[in-house]
Short mmCIF file of C-alpha atoms in Angstrom, two decimals:
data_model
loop_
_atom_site.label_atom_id
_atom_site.label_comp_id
_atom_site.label_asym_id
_atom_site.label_seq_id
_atom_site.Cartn_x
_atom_site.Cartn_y
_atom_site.Cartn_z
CA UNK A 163 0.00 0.00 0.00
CA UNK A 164 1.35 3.42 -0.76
CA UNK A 165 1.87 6.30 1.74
CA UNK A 166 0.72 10.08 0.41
CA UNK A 167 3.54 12.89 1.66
CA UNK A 168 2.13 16.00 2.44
CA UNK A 169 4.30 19.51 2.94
CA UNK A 170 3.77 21.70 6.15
CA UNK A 171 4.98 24.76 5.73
CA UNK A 172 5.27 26.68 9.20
CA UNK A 173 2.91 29.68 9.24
CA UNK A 174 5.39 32.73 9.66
CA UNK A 175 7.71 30.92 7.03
CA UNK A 176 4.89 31.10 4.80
CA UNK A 177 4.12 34.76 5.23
CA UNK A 178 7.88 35.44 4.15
CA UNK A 179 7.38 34.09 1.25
CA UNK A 180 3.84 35.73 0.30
CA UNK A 181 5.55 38.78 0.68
CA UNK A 182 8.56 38.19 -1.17
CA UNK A 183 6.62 36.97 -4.05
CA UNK A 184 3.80 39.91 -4.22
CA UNK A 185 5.02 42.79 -6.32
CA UNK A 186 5.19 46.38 -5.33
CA UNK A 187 1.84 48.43 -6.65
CA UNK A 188 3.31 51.84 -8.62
CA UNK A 189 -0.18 53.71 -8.00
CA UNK A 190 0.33 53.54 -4.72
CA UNK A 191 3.97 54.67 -4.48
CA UNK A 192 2.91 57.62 -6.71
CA UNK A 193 0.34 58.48 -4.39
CA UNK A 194 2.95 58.88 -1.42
CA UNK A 195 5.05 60.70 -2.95
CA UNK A 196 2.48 63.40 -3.90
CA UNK A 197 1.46 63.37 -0.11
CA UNK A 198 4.79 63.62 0.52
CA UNK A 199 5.55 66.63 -1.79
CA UNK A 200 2.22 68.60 -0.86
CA UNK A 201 3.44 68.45 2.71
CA UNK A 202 6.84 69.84 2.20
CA UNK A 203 5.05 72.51 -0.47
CA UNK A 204 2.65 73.59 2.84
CA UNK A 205 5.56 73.83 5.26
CA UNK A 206 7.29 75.68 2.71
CA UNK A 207 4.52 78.02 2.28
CA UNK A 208 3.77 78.67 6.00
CA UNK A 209 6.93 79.52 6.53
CA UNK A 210 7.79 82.05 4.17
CA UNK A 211 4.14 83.50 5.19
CA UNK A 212 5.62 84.11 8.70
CA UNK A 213 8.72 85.23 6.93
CA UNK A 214 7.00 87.77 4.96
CA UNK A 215 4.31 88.56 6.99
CA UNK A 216 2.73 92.19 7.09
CA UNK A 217 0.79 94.32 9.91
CA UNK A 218 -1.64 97.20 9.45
CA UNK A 219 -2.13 100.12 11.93
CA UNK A 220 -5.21 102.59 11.85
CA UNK A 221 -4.98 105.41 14.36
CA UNK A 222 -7.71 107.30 15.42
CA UNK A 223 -6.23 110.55 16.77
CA UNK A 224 -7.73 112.58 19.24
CA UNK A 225 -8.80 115.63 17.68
CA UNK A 226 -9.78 119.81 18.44
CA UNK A 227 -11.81 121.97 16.27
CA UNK A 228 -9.70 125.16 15.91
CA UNK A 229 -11.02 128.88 14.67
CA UNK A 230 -9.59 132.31 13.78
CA UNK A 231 -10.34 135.42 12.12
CA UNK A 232 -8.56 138.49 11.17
CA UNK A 233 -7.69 141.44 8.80
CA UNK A 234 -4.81 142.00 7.14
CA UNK A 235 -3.77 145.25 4.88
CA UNK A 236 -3.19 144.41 1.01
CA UNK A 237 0.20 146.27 0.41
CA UNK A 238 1.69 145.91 -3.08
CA UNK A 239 4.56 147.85 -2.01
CA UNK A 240 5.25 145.75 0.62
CA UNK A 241 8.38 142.94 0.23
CA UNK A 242 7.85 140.64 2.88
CA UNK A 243 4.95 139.61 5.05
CA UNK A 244 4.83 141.44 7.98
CA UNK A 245 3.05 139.47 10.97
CA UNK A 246 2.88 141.74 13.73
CA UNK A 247 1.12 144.91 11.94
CA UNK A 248 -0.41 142.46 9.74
CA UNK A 249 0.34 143.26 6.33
CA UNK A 250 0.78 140.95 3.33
CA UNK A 251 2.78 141.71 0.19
CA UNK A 252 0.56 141.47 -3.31
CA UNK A 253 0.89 141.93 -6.67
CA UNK A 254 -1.69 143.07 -8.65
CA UNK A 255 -2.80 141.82 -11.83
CA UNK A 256 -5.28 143.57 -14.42
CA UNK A 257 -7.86 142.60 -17.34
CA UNK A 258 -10.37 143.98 -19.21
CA UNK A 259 -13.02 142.26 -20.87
CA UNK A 260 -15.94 143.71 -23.37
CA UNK A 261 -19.02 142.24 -23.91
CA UNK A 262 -21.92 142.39 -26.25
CA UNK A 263 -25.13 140.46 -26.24
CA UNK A 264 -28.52 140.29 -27.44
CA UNK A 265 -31.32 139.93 -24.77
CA UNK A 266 -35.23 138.66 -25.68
CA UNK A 267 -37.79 140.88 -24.11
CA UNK A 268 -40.14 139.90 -21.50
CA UNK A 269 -43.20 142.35 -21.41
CA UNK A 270 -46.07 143.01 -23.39
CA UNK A 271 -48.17 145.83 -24.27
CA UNK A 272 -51.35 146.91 -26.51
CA UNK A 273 -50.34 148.46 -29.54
CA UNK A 274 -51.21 151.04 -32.32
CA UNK A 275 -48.90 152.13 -34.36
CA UNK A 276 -49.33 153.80 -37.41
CA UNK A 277 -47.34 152.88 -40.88
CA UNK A 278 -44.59 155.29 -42.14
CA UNK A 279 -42.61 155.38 -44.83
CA UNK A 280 -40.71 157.56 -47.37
CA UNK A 281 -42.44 158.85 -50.90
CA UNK A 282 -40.99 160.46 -53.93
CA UNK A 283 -43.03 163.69 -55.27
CA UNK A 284 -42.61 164.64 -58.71
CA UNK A 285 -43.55 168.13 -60.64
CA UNK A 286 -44.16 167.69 -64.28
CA UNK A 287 -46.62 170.43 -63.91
CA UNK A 288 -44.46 173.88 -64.43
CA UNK A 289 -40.69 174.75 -64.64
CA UNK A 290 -41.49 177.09 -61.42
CA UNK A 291 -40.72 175.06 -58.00
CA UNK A 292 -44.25 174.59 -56.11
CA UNK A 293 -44.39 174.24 -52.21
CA UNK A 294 -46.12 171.88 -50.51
CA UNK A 295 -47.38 172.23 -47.23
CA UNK A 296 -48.36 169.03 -45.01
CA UNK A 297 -50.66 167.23 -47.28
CA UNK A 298 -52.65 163.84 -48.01
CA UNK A 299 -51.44 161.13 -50.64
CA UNK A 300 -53.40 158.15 -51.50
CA UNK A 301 -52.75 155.04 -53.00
CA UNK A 302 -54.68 153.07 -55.44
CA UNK A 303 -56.06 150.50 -52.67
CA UNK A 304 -57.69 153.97 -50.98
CA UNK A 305 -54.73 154.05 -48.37
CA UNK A 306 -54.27 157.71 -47.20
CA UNK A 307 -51.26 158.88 -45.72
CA UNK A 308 -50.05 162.33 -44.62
CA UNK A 309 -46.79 164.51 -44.93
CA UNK A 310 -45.26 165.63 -42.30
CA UNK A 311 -43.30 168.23 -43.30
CA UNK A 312 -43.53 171.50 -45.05
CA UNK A 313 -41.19 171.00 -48.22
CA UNK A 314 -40.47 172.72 -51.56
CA UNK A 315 -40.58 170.69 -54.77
CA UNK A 316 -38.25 171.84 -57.72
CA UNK A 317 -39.88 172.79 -61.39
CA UNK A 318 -39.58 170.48 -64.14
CA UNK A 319 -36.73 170.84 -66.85
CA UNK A 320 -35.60 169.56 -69.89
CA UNK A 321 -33.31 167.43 -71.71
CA UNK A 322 -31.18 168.18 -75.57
CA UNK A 323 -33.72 166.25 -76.89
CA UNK A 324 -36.65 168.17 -75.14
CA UNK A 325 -37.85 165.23 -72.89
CA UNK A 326 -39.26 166.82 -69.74
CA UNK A 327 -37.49 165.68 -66.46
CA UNK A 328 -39.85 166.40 -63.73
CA UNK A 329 -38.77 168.25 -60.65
CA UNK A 330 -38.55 165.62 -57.27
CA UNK A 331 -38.07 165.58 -53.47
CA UNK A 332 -38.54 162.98 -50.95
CA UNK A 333 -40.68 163.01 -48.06
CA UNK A 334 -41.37 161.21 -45.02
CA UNK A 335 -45.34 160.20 -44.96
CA UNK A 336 -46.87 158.49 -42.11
CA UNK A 337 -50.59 156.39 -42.21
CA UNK A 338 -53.48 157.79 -41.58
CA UNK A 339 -54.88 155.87 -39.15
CA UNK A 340 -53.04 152.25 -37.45
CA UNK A 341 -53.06 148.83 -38.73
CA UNK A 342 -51.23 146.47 -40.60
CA UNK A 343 -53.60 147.24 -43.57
CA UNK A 344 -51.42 150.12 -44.28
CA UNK A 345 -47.87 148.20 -44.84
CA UNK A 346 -48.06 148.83 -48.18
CA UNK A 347 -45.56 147.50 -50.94
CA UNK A 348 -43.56 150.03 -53.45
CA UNK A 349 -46.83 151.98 -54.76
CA UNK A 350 -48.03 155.55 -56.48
CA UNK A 351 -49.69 157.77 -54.63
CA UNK A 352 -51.90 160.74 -55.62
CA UNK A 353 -52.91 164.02 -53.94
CA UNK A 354 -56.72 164.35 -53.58
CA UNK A 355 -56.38 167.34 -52.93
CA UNK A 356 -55.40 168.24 -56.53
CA UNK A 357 -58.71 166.19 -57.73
CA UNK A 358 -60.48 167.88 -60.94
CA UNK A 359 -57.47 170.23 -61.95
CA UNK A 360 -55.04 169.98 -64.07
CA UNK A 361 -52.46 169.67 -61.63
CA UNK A 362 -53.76 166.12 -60.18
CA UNK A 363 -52.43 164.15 -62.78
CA UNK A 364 -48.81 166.58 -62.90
CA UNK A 365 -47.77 166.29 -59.56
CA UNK A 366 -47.70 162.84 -58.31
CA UNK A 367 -45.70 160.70 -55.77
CA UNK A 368 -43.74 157.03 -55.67
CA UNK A 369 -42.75 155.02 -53.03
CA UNK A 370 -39.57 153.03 -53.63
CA UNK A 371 -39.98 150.77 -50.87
CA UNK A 372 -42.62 149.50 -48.58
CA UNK A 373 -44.36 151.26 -45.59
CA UNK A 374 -44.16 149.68 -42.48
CA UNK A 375 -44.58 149.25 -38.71
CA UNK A 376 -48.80 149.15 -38.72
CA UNK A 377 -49.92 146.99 -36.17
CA UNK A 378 -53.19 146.85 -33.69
CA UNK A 379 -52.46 144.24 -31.40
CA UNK A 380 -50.39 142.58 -28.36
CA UNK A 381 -46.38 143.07 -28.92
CA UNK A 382 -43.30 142.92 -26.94
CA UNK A 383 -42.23 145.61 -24.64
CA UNK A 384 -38.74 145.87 -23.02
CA UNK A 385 -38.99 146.09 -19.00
CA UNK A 386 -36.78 147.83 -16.38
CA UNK A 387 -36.23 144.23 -15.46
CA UNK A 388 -35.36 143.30 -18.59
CA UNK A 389 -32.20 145.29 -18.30
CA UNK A 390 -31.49 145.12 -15.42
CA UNK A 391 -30.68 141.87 -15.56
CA UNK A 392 -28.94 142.21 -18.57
CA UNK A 393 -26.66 144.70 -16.99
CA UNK A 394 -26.07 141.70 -14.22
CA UNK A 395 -25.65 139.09 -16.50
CA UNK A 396 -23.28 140.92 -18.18
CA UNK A 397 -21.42 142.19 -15.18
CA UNK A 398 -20.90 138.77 -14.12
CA UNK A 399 -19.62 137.47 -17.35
CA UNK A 400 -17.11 140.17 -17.97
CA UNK A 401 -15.79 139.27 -14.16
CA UNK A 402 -15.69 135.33 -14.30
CA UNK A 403 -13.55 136.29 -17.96
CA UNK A 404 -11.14 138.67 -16.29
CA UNK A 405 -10.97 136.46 -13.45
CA UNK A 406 -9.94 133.05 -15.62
CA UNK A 407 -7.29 135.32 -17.53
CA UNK A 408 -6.12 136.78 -14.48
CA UNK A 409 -5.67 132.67 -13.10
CA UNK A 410 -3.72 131.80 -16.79
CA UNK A 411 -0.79 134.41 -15.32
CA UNK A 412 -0.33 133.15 -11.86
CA UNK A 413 2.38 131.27 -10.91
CA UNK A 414 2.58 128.06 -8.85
CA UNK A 415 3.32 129.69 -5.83
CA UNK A 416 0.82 132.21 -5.74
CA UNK A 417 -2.82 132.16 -4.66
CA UNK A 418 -5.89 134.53 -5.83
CA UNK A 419 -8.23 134.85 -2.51
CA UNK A 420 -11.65 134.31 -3.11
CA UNK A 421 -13.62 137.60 -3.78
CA UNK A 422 -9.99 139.74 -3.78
CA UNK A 423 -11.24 141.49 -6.51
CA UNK A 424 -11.67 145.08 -7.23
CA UNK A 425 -13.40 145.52 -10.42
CA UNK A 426 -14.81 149.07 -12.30
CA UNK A 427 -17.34 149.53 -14.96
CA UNK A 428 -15.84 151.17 -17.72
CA UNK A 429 -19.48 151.61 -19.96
CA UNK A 430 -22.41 149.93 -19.61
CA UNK A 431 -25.52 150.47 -22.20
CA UNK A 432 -28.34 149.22 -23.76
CA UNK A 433 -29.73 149.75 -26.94
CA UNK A 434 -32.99 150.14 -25.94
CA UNK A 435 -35.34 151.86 -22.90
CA UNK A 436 -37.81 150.57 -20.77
CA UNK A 437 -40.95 150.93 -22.25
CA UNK A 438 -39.94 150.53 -25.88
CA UNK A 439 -41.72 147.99 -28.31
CA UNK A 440 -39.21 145.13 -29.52
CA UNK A 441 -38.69 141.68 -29.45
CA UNK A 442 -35.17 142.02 -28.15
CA UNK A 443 -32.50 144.69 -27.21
CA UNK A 444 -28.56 144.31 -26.95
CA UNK A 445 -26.52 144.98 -24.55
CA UNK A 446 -22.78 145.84 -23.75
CA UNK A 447 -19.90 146.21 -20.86
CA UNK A 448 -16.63 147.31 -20.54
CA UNK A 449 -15.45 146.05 -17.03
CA UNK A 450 -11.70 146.64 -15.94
CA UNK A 451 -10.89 144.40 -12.86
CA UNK A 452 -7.69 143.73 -10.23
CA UNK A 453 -7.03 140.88 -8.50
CA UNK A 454 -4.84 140.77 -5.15
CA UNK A 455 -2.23 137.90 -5.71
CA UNK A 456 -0.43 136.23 -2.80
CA UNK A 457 2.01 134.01 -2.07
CA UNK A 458 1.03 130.59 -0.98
CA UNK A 459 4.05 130.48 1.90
CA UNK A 460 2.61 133.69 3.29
CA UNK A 461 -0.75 132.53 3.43
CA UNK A 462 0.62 128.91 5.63
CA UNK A 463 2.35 131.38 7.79
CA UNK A 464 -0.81 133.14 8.23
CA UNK A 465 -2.75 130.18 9.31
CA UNK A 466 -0.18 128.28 11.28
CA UNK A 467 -0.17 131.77 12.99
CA UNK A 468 -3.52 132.06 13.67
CA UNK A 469 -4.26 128.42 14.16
CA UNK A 470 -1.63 128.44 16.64
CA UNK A 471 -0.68 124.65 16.99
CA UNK A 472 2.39 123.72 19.51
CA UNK A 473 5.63 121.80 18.30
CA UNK A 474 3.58 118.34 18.86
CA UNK A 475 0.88 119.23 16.84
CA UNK A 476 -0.16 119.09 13.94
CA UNK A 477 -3.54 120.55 11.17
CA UNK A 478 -5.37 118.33 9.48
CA UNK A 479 -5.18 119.61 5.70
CA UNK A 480 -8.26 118.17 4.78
CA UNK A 481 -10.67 119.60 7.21
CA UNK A 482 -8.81 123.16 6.66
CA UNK A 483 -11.48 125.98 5.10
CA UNK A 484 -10.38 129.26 4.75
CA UNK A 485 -13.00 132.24 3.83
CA UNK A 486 -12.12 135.68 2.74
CA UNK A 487 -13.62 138.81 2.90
CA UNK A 488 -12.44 141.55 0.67
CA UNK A 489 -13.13 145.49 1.12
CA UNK A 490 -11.71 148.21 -1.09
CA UNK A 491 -12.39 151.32 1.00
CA UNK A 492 -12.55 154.49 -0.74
CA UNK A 493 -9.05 156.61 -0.37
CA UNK A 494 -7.45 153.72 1.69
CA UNK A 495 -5.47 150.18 1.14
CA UNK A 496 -7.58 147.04 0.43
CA UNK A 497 -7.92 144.68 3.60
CA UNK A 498 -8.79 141.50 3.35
CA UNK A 499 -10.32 139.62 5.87
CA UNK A 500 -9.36 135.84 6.48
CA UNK A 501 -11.31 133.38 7.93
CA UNK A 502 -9.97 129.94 9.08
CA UNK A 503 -11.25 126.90 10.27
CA UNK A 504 -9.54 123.58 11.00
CA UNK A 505 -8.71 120.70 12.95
CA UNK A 506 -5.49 119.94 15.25
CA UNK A 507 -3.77 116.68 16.91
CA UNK A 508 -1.24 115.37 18.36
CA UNK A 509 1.82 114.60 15.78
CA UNK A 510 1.88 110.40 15.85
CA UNK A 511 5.81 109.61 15.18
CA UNK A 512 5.35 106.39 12.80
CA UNK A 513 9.08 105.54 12.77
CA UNK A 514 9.41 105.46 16.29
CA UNK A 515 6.17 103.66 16.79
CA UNK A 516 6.60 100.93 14.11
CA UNK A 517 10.42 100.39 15.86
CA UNK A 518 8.29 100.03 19.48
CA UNK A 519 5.65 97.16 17.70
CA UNK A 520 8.87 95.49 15.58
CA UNK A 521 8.18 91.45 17.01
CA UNK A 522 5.95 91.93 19.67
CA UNK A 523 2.73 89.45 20.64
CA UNK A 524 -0.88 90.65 19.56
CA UNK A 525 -1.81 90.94 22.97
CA UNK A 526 1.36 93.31 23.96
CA UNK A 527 0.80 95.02 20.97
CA UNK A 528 -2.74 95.81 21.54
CA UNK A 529 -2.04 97.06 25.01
CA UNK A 530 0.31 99.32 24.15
CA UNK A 531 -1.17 100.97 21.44
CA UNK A 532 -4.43 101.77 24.02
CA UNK A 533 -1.95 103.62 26.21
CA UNK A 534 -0.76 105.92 23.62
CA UNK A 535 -1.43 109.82 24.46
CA UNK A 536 -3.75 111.67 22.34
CA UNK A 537 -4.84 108.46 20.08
CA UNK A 538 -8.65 107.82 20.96
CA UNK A 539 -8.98 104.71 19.12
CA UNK A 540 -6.49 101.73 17.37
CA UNK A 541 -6.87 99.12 15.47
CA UNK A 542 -4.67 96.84 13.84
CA UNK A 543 -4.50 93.77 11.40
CA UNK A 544 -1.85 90.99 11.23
CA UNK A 545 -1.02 88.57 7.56
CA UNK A 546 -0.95 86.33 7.73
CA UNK A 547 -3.75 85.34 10.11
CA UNK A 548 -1.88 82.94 12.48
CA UNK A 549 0.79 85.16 12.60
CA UNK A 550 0.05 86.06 16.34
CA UNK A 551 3.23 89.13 16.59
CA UNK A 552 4.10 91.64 14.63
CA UNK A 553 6.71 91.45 11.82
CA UNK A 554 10.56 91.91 12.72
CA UNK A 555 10.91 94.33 9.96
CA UNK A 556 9.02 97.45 10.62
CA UNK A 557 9.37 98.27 6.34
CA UNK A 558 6.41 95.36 6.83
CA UNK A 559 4.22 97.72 9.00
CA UNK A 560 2.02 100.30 7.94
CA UNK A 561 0.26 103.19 10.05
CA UNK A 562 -2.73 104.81 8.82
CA UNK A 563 -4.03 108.13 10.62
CA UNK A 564 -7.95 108.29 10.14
CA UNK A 565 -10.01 111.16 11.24
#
């Protein structure tokens, strides 16, 4: 009878041998290494974040509202501002502007108005000159119209050939009664007074071009107000021009007050008068003006001088509003009057304070920047965000004054 042999293979000898026959999987090599990588890649990262980081300051300083006023003598003879007796050095600068314009009336009226004109009367009647007394003409549509002058009509003559050339003058002739029916084109005109004698159809008249100006109706009428305030529209044109010319000359380092301006009227007229008929009038100025220039170093003496802030302090440019007042006196120097309001605080010394946070914890930092004199509130942010202190090197921290 034959025996079976069977091999027992100890179990730890057996797990040896799994694992030297079971190959290595690459996916899953790959996969550490990437873990790997990313890890190093995030260290990496946070570090040069702490490296690099950055802090931001806002300072809230405490703050006092600040006023002055006071008048100063223009001088433009003067070389240097004098504080004590209060006189500033100027120079003055000139334009003149001239202005025309054409303004639409505003009022109405009722009107009749008669139609005028100018006729022609001829004498073929005699060589002797006739005279003719204020008379009536009429034209062929039964338009009557009256002379209104006495005037003396020459004879008639003759030419080489024996043509006769009747004697003329012109005349001014004005409608017998109003209306537009009587703006009448180039017409004849005869003389009824002349009817049934010889003389009616020998002296004669022409008009050469039409009659005009008969109306009965509503029209435009030119107000007081009307130019009135065309004289102020006017005025203030010519001034904003000589002031914007005035600017073009200044120089960087000179200022032009507000209102320190001395300006004359030249002429001023109107074409027309209250009360007249027309649908518009013109207008027209001739306005000479000076401005006051000053220097813009005497005017920041001016205000640190009336402002008054110590060695520590400091004005906020922003909030600073100056006002001026100017008065031309008659037979004395121009003053102008300055008005200044502003705010003032404590000077904050960045430098210093930036070298004082350099590396120290949020919660030192916090405390000592609530102790600070004249600051009323701080507030600060760190980068990264779990950087808990502030960066070693203060070209990383900036301070912002807010007011």
């Amino acid at each position: 009878m034959s025996r079976k042999i069977y091999d027992i293979i100890p179990p730890r000898v057996a797990e040896s041998m799994a694992f030297k026959n079971k190959k290595p999987n690459f996916f899953a090599l790959m996969a550490v290494v990437i873990v790997f990588m990313g890890l190093i890649a995030l260290g990496a990262l946070v570090f040069f974040s702490f490296l690099n980081s950055e802090a931001e300051i806002d300072l809230w300083p405490k703050t006092e509202k600040v006023n002055a006023q006071d008048s100063f003598t223009l001088d433009s003879s003067q070389k240097n501002l004098d504080l004590q007796n209060k006189i500033i050095p100027v120079l003055i600068l000139e334009n003149q502007a001239y202005l025309e314009k054409e303004f639409m009336a505003s009022g109405k009226a009722q009107e009749e108005k008669r139609a005028a004109g100018k006729i022609t009367v001829y004498n073929e009647y005699s060589e002797a000159p006739r005279i003719l007394v204020p008379s009536r003409f009429i034209s062929p549509e039964g338009k009557v119209f009256r002379s209104l002058e006495k005037i003396t009509i020459p004879g008639r003559t003759k030419d080489s050939k024996g043509k006769i050339i009747p004697g003329q003058a012109e005349i001014n002739v004005e409608a017998e009664f109003p209306g537009k029916d009587y703006n009448l084109g180039p017409t004849t005109f005869a003389l009824p007074a002349l009817a049934g004698s010889p003389l009616y159809t020998a002296i004669y008249a022409k008009s050469s071009s039409p009659m005009a100006g008969g109306n009965i109706g509503e029209v435009a009428q030119i107000t007081e107000q009307d130019l009135q305030l065309a004289q102020k529209q006017l005025l203030e044109e010519a001034e904003e021009i000589n002031k914007n010319a005035i600017l073009k000359k200044l120089l960087p380092d000179m200022v032009l007050p507000d209102r320190a301006t001395a300006s004359e009227i030249l002429s001023q007229q109107n074409s027309s008068s209250a009360g007249d008929t027309a649908e518009s009038f013109k207008s027209r100025i001739s306005l000479l003006s000076k401005a006051y220039i000053i220097k813009k170093n005497d005017l920041s003496k001016i205000i640190n001088l009336e402002l008054n802030p110590q060695s520590d302090e400091a004005l906020d440019e922003n909030a600073l509003k100056v006002e001026y007042s100017f008065q031309m006196p008659p037979g004395s120097a121009a003053v102008l009057k300055i008005s200044i309001a502003g705010i003032k605080y404590k000077k904050i010394d960045t430098e210093s304070l930036k070298k004082a946070l350099s590396g120290k914890p949020s919660k030192e930092a916090e405390m000592f920047l609530n102790e600070l004199p004249g600051i009323s509130k701080a507030e600060f942010r760190i980068k990264p965000f779990l950087q808990n202190s502030f960066p070693e090197n203060i070209s990383n921290i900036k301070v912002l004054t807010i007011f």
